[in-house]
Backbone as JSON, one array per atom type, in Angstrom:
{
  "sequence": "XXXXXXXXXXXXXXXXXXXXXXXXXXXXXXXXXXXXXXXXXXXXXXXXXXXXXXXXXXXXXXXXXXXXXXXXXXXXXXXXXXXXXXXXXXXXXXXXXXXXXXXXXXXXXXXXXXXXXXXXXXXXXXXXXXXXXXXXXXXXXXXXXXXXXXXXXXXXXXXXXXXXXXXXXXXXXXXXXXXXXXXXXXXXXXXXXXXXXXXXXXXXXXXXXXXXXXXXXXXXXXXXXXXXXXXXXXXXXXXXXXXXXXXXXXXXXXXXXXXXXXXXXXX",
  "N": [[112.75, 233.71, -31.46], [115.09, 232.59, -29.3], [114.96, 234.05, -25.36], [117.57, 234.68, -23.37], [117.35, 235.27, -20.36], [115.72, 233.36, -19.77], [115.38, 230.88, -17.5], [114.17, 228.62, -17.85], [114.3, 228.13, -21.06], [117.02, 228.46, -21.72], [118.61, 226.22, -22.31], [118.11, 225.36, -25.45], [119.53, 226.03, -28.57], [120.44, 228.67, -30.93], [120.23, 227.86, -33.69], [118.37, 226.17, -36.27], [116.28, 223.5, -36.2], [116.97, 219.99, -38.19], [114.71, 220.06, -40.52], [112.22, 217.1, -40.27], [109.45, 214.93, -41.83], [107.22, 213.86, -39.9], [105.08, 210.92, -38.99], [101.48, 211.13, -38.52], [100.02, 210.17, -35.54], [97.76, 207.42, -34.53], [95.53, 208.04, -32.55], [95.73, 210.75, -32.49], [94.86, 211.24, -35.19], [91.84, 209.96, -35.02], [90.55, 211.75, -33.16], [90.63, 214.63, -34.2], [89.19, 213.72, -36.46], [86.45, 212.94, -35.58], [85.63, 215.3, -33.8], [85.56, 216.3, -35.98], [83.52, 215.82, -37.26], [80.86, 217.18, -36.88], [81.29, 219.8, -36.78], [80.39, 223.1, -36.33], [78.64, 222.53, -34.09], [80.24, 221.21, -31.94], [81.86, 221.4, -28.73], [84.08, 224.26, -27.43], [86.23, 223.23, -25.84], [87.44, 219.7, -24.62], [85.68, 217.69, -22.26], [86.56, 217.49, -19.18], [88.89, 218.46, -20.11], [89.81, 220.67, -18.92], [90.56, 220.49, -15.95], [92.86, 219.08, -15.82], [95.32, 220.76, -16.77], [96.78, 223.34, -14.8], [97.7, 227.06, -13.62], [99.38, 229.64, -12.51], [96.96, 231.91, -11.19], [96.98, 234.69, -10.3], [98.0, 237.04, -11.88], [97.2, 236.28, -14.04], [94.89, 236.43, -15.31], [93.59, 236.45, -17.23], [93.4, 233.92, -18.5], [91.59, 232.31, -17.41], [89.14, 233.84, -17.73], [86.82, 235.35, -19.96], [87.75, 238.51, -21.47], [86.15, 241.38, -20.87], [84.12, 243.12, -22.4], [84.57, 246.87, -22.72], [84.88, 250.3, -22.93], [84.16, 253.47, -24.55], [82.71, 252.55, -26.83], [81.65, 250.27, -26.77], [79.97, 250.91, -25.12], [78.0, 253.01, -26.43], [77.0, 251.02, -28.0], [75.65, 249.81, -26.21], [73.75, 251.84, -25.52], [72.57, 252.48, -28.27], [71.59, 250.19, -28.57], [69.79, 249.86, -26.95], [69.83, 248.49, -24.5], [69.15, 247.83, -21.13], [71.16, 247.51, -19.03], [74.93, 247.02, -18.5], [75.78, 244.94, -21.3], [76.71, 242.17, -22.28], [77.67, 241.36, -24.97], [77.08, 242.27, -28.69], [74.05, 243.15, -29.55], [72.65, 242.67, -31.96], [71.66, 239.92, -34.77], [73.86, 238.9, -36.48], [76.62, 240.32, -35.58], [76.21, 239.57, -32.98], [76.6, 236.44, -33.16], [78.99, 236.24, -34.46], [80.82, 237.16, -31.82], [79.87, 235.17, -30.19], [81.36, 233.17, -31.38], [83.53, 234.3, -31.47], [84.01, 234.13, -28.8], [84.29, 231.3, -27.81], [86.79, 230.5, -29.51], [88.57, 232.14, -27.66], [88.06, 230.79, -25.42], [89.97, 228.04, -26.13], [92.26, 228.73, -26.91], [93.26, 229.8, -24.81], [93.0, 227.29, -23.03], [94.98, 225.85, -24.62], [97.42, 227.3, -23.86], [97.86, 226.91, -21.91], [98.2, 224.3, -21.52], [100.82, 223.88, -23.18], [102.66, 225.46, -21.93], [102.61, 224.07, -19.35], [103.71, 221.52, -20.56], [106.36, 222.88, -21.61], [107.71, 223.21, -19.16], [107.68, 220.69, -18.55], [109.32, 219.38, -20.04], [112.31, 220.77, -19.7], [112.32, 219.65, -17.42], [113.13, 216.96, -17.46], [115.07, 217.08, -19.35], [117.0, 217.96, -17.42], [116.9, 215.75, -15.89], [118.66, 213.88, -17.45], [120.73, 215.01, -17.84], [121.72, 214.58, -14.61], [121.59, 212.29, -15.37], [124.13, 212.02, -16.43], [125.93, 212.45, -14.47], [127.21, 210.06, -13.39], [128.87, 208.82, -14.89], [131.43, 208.35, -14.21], [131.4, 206.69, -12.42], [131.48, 204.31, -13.8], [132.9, 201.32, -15.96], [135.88, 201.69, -17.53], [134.89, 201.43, -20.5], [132.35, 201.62, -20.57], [131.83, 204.0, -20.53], [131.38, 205.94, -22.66], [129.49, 204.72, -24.28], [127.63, 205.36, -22.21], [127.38, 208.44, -22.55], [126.38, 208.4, -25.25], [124.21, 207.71, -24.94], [122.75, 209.61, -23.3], [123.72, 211.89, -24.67], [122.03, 211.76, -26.63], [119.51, 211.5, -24.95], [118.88, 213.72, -24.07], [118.82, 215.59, -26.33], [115.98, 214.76, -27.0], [114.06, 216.29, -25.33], [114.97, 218.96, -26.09], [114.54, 219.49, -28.58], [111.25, 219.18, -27.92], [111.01, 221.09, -26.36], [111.44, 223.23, -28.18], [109.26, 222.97, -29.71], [106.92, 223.15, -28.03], [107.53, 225.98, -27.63], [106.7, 227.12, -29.95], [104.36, 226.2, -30.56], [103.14, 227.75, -28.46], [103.25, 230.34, -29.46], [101.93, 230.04, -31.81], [99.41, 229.62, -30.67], [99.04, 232.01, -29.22], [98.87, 233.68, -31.46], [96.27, 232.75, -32.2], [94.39, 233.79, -30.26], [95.11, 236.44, -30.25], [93.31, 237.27, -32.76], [90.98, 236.43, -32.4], [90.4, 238.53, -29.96], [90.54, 240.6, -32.15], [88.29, 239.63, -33.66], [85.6, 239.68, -32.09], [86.09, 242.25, -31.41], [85.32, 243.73, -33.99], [82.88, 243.04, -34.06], [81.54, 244.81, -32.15], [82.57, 247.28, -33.16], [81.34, 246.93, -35.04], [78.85, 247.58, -34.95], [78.73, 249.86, -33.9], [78.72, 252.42, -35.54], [80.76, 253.79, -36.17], [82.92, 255.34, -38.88], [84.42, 253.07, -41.26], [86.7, 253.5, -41.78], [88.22, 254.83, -39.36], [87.08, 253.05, -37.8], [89.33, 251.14, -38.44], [91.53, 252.32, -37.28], [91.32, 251.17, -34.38], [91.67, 248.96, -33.94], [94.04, 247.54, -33.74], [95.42, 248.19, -31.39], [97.1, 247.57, -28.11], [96.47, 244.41, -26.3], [95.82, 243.3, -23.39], [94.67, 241.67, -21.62], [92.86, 241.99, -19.75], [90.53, 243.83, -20.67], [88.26, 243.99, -23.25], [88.74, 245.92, -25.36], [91.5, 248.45, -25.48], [92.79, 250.7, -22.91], [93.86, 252.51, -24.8], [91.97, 253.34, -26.4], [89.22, 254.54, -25.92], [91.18, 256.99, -25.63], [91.55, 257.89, -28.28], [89.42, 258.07, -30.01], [89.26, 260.8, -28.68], [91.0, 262.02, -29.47], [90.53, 262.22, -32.4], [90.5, 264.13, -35.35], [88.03, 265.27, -35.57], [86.93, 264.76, -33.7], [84.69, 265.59, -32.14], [82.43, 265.45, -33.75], [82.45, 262.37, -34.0], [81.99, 261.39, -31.56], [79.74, 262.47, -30.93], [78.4, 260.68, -32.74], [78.6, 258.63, -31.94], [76.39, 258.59, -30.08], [76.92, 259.93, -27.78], [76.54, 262.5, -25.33], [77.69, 265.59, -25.81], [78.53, 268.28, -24.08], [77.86, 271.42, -24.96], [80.71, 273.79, -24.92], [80.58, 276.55, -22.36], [79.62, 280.0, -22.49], [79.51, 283.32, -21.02], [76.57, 285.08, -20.87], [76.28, 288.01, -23.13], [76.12, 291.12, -21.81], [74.93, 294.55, -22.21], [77.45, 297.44, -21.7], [76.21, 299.82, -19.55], [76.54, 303.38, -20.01], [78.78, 305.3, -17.71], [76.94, 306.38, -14.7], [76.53, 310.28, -14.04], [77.54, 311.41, -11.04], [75.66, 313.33, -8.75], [77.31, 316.04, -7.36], [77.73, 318.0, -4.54], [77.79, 321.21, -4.13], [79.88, 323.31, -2.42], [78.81, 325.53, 0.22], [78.4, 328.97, 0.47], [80.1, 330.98, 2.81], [78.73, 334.02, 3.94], [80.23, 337.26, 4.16], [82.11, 338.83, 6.73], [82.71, 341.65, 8.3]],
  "CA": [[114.08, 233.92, -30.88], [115.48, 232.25, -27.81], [115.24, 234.71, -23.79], [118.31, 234.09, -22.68], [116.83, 235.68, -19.49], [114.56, 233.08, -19.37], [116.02, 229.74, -17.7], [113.44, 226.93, -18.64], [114.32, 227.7, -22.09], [118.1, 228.25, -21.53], [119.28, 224.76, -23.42], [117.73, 226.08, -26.71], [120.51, 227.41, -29.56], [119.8, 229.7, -32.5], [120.62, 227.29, -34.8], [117.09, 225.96, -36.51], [116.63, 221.75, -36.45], [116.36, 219.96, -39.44], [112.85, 219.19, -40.52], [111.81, 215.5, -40.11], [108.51, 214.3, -41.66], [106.39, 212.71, -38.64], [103.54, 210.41, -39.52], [100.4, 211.5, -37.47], [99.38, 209.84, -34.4], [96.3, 207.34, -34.73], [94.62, 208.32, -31.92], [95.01, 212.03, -32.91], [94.07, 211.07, -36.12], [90.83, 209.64, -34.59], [90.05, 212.72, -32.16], [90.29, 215.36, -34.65], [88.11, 213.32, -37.55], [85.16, 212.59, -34.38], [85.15, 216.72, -34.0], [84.8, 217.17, -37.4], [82.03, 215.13, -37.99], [79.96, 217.81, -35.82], [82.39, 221.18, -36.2], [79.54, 223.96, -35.64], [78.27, 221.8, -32.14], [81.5, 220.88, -31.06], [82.42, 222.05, -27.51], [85.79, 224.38, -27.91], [87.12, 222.01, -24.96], [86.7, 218.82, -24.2], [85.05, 217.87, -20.61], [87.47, 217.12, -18.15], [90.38, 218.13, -19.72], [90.7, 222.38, -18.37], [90.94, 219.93, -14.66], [94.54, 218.73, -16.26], [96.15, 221.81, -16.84], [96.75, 224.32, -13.9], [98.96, 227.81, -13.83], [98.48, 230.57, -11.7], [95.83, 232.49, -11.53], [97.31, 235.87, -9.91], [98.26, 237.96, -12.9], [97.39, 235.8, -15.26], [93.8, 235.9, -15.08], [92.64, 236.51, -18.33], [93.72, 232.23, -18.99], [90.74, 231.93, -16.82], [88.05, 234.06, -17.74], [87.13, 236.1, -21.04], [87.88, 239.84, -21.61], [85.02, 241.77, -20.24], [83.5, 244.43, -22.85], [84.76, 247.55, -22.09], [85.34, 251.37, -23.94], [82.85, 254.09, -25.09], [82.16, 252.15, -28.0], [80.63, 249.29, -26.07], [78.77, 251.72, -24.36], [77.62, 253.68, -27.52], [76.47, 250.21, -28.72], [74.29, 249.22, -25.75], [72.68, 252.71, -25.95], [72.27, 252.41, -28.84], [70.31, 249.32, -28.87], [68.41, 249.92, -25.69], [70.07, 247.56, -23.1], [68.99, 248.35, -19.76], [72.04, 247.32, -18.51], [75.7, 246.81, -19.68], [75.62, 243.82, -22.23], [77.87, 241.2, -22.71], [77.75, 240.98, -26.56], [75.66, 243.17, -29.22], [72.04, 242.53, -29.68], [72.41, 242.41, -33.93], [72.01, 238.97, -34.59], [75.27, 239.22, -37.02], [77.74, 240.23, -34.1], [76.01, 238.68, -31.96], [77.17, 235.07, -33.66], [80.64, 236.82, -34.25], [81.05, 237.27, -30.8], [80.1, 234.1, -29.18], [82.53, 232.46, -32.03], [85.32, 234.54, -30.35], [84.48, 233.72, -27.24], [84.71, 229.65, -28.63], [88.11, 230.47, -29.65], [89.28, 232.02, -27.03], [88.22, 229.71, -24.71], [90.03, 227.27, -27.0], [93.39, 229.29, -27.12], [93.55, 229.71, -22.64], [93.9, 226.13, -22.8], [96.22, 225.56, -25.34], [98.43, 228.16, -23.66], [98.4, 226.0, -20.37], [99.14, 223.34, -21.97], [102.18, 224.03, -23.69], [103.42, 226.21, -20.43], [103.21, 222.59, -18.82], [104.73, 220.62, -21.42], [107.39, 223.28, -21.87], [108.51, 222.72, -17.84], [108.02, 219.04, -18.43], [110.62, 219.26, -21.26], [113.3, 221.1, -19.08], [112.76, 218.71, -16.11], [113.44, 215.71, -18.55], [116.68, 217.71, -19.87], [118.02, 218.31, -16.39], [117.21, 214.91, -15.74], [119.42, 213.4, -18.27], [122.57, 215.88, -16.76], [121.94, 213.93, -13.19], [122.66, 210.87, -15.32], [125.58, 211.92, -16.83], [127.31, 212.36, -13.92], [127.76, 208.61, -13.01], [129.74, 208.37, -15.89], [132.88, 208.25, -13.57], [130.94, 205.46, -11.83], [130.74, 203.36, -14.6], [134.02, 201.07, -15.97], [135.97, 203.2, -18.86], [134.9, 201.41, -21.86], [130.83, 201.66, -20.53], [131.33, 205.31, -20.36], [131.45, 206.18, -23.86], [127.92, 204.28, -24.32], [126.57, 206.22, -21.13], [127.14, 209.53, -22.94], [126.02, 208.56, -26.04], [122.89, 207.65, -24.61], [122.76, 210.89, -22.45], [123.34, 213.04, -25.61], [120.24, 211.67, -27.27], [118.26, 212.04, -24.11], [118.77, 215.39, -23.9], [118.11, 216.26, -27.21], [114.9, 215.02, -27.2], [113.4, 217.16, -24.31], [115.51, 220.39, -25.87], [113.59, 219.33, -29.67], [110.03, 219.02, -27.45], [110.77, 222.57, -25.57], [111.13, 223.99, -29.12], [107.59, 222.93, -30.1], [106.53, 223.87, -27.07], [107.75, 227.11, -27.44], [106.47, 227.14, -31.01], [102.99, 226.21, -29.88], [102.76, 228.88, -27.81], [103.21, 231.52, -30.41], [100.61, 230.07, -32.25], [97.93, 229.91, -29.96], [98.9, 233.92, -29.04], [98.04, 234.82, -32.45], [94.99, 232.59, -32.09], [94.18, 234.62, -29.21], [94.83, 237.51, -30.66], [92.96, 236.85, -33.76], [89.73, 236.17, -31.23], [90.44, 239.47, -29.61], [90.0, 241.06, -32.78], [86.81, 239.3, -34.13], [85.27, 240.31, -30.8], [86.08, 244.23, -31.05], [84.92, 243.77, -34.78], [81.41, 242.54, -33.9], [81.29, 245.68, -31.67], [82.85, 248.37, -33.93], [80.04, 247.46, -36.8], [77.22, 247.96, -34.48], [79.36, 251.78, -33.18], [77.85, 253.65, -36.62], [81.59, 254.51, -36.73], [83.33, 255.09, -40.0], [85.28, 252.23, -41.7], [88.39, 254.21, -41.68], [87.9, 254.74, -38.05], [87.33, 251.51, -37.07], [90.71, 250.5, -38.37], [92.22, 252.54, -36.34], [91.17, 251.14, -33.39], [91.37, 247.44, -34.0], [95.51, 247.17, -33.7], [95.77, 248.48, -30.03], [97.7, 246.72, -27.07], [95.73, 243.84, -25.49], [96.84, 243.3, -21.98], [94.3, 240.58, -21.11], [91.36, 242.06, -18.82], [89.55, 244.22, -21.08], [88.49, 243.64, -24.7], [89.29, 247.33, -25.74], [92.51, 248.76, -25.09], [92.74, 251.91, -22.64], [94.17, 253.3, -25.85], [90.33, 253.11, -27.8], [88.92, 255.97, -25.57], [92.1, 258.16, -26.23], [92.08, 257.95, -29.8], [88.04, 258.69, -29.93], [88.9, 262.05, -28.12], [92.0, 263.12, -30.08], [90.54, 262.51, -33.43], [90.73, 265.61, -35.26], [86.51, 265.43, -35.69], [86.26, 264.03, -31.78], [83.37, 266.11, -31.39], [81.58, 264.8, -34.27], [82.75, 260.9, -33.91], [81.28, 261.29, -30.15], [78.25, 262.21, -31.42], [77.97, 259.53, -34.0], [78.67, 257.63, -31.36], [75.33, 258.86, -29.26], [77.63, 260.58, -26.5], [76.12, 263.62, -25.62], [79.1, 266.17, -25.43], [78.1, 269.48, -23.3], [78.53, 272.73, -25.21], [80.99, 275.1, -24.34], [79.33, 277.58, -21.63], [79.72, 281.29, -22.83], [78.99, 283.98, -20.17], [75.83, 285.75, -21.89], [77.04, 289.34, -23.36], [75.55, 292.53, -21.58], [75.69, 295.24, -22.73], [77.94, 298.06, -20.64], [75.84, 301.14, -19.38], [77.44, 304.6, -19.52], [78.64, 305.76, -16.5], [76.59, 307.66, -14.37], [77.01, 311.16, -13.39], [76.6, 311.49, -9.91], [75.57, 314.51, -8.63], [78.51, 316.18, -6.62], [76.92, 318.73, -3.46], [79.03, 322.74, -3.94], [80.07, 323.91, -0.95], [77.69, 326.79, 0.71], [79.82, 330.07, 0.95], [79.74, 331.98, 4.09], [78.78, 335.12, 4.42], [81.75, 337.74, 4.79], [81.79, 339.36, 8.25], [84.14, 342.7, 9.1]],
  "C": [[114.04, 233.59, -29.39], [115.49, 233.66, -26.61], [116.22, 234.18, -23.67], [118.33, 234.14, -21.16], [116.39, 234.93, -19.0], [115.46, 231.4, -18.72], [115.36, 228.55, -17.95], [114.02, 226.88, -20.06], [115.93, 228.01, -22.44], [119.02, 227.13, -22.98], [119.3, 224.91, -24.92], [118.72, 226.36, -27.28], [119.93, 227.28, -30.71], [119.6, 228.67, -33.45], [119.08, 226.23, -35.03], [117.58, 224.13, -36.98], [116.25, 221.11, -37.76], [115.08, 219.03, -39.32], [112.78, 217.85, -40.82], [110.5, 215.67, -40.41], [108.28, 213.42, -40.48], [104.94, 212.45, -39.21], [102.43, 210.93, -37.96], [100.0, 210.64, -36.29], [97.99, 208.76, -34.61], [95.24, 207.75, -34.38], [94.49, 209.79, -32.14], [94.33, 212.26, -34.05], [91.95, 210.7, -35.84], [89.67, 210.87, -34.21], [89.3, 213.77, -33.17], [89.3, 215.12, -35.66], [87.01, 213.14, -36.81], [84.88, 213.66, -34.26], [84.53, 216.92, -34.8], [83.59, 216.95, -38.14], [81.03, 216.3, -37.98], [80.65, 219.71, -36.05], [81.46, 222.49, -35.72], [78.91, 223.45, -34.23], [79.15, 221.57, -30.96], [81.94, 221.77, -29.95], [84.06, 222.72, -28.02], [86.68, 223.83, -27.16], [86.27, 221.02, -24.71], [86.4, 218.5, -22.57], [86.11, 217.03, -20.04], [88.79, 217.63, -18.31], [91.02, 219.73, -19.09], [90.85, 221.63, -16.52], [92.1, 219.31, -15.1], [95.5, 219.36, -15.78], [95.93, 223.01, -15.92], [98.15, 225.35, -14.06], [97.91, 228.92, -13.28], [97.8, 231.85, -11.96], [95.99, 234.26, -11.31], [98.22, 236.6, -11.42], [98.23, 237.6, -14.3], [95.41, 235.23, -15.28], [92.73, 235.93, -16.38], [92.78, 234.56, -19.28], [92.55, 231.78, -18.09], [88.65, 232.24, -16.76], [88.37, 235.13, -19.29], [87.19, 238.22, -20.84], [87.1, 240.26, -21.54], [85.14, 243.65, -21.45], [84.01, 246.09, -22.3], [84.96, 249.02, -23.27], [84.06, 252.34, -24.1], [82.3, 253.81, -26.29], [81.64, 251.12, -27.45], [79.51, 250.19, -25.6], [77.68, 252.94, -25.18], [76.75, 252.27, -28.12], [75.39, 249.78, -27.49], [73.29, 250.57, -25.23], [71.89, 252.69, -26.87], [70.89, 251.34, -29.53], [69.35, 249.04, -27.69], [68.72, 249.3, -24.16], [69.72, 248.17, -21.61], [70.15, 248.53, -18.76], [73.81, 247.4, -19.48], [75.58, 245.19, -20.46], [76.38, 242.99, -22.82], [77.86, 240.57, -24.19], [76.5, 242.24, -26.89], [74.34, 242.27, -29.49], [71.98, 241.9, -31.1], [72.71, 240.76, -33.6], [73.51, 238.47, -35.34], [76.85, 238.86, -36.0], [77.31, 239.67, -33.09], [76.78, 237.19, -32.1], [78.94, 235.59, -33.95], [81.07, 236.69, -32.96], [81.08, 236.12, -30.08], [81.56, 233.16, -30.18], [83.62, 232.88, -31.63], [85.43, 233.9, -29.3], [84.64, 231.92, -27.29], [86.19, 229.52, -28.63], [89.11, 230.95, -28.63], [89.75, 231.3, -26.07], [89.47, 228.2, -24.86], [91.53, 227.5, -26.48], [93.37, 229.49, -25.49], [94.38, 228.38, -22.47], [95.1, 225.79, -23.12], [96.99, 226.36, -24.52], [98.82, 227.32, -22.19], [99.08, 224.43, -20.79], [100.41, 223.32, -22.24], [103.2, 224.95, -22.58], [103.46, 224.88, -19.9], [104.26, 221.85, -19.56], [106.04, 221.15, -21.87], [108.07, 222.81, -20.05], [108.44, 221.21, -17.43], [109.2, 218.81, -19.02], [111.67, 219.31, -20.53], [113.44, 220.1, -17.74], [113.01, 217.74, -16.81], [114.62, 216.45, -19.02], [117.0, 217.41, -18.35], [117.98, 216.87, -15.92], [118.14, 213.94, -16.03], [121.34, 213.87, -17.94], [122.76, 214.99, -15.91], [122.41, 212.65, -13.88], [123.74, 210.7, -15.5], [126.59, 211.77, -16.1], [127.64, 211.47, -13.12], [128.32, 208.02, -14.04], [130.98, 207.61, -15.1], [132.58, 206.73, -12.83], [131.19, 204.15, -12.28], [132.37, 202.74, -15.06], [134.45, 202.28, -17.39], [135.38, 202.42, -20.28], [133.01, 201.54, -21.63], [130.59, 203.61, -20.69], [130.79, 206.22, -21.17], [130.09, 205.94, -24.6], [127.09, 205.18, -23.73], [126.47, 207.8, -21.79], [126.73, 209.66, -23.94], [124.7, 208.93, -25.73], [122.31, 208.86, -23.55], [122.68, 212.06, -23.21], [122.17, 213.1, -25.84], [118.91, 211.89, -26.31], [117.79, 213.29, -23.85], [118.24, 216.12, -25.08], [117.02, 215.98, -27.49], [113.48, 215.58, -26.6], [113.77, 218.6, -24.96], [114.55, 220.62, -27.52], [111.91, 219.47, -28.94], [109.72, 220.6, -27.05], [110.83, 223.7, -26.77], [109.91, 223.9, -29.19], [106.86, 223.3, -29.64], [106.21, 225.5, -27.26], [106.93, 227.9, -29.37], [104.85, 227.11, -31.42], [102.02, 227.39, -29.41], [102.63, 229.88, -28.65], [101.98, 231.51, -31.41], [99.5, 230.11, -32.31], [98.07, 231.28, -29.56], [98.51, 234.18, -30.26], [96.5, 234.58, -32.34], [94.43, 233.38, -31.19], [93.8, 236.22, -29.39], [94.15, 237.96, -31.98], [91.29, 236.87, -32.82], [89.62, 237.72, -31.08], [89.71, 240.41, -30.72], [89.16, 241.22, -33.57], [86.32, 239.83, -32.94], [84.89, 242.38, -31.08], [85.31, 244.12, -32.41], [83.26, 243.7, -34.62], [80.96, 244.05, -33.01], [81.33, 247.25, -32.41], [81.43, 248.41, -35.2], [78.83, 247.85, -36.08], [77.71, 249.56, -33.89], [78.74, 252.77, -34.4], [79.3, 254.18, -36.84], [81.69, 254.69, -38.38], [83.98, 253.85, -40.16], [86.67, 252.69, -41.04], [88.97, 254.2, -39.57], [88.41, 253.72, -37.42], [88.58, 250.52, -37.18], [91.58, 251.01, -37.88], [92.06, 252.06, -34.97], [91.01, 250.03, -33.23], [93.27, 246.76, -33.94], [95.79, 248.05, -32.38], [96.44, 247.08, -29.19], [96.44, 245.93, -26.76], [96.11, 243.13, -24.14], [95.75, 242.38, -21.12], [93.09, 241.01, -20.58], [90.64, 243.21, -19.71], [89.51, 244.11, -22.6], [89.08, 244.79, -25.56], [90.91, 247.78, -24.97], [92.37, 250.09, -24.51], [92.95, 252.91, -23.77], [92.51, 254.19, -26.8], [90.11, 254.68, -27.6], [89.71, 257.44, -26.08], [92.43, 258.7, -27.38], [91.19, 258.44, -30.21], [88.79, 260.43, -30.11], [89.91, 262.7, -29.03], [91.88, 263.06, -31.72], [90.63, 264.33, -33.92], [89.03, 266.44, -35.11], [85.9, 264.76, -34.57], [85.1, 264.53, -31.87], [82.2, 265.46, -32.85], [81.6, 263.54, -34.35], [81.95, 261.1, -32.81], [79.91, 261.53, -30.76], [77.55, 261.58, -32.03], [77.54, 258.07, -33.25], [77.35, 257.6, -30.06], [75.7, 259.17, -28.07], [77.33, 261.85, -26.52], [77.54, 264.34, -25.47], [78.47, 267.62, -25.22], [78.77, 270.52, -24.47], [79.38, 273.72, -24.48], [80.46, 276.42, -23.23], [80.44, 279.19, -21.82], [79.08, 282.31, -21.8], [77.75, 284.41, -21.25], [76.14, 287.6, -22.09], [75.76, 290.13, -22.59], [76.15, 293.58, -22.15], [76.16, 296.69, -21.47], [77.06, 299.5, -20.71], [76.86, 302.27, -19.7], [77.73, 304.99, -18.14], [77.6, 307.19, -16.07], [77.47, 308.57, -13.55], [76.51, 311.67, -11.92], [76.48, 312.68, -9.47], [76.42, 314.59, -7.19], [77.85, 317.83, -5.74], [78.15, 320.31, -3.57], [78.61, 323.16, -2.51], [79.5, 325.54, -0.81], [79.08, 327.87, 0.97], [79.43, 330.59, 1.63], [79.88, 333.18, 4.0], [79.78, 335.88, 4.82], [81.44, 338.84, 5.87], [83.29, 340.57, 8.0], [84.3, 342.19, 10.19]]
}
């Protein structure tokens, strides 16, 4: 569904285009059969082309670098297996190969997302271009004018057809993305000793780009209803309760109370 909020994609209406078979491309035909020869070796980008595509880097920094391990279940897992330090993937060789295959894909899915953010504000400058021609219509004699707008419709619609795909693109590399995300936490959750059950709770959280876990993870740990035994499963020590130690209460003593000396009675 169209932002109307949004004005690059503005031009856009609801109304869905009809589908056209398109024959493939040779040269993409080429590209993708030369990958596949190779598909486990294959770089997830090719060299030169993340120097193409630029978009900024201030709040959008997870298109630049990968989601950095994070939660008491990372940290339950590199106790667990000894790390001296924190550990940018698990040790098992299992998740270990899980893990770098996310990080493959995500790498994979950054780009794509710059891409199609370019090629969507290429689209709209190619629409608005096509407006500036229109309006030398008046310029033009009256029977050329009729031509000039034909050819002005069609220009336009094929920047406002491109900024769909665009926009269509994009959605698909976010699931890829988010699809990554959650191989990733997976490779971590099997090495946690959690439960199953567990672990599916904690694999559909927000992902908000800079950490692989969602602030949520921790909070969900603590408010299970068996927190205190999940934490422990999870090799988190958790401090006992501190109980004063009972004494027991003396009787009061009786203190000894001094009677007053009586004086002698005098006539």
């Amino acid at each position: 569904m169209v932002e109307q909020e949004d004005p690059k994609v503005d031009i856009l209406s609801p109304e869905r285009p009809s589908s056209i078979a398109l024959p493939l491309v040779k040269t993409i035909q080429s590209n993708y059969k030369t990958i596949w020869l190779t598909p486990a070796s294959s770089a997830p980008t090719a060299k030169g082309v993340e120097c193409k595509y630029f978009a900024l880097s201030k709040g959008y920094e997870f298109l630049f670098c990968h989601p950095s391990p994070c939660s008491l279940v990372v940290s339950a897992v590199n106790k667990r297996e000894c790390h001296g330090q924190q550990a940018p993937a698990p040790k098992a060789k299992e998740a270990k190969h899980l893990d770098l295959f996310g990080r493959k894909v995500y790498s994979s899915g950054d780009l794509q997302l710059r891409i199609v953010n370019q090629q969507a504000i290429l689209n709209r400058h190619n629409f608005n271009s096509w407006v500036v021609v229109g309006k030398f219509k008046d310029n033009l004699p009256q029977g050329s004018q009729q031509e000039l707008m034909a050819l002005v419709d069609e220009g336009k619609a094929v920047p406002k057809t491109s900024l769909q795909a665009s926009l269509d693109s994009a959605d698909a590399v976010a699931r890829t993305v988010a699809s990554e995300v959650v191989m990733r936490c997976s490779a971590w959750l099997q090495e946690s000793g959690l439960l199953p059950e567990i672990q599916n709770t904690l694999q559909d959280f927000p992902f908000k780009g800079s950490g692989l876990f969602s602030d949520q993870t921790d909070m969900r740990l603590h408010s299970l209803k068996d927190s205190r035994a999940t934490l422990e499963s999870l090799g988190m020590h958790i401090p006992a309760t501190q109980r004063k130690l009972f004494k027991p209460q003396l009787p009061p003593r009786c203190q000894y109370q001094p009677r007053h000396r009586h004086e002698p009675y005098c006539r």
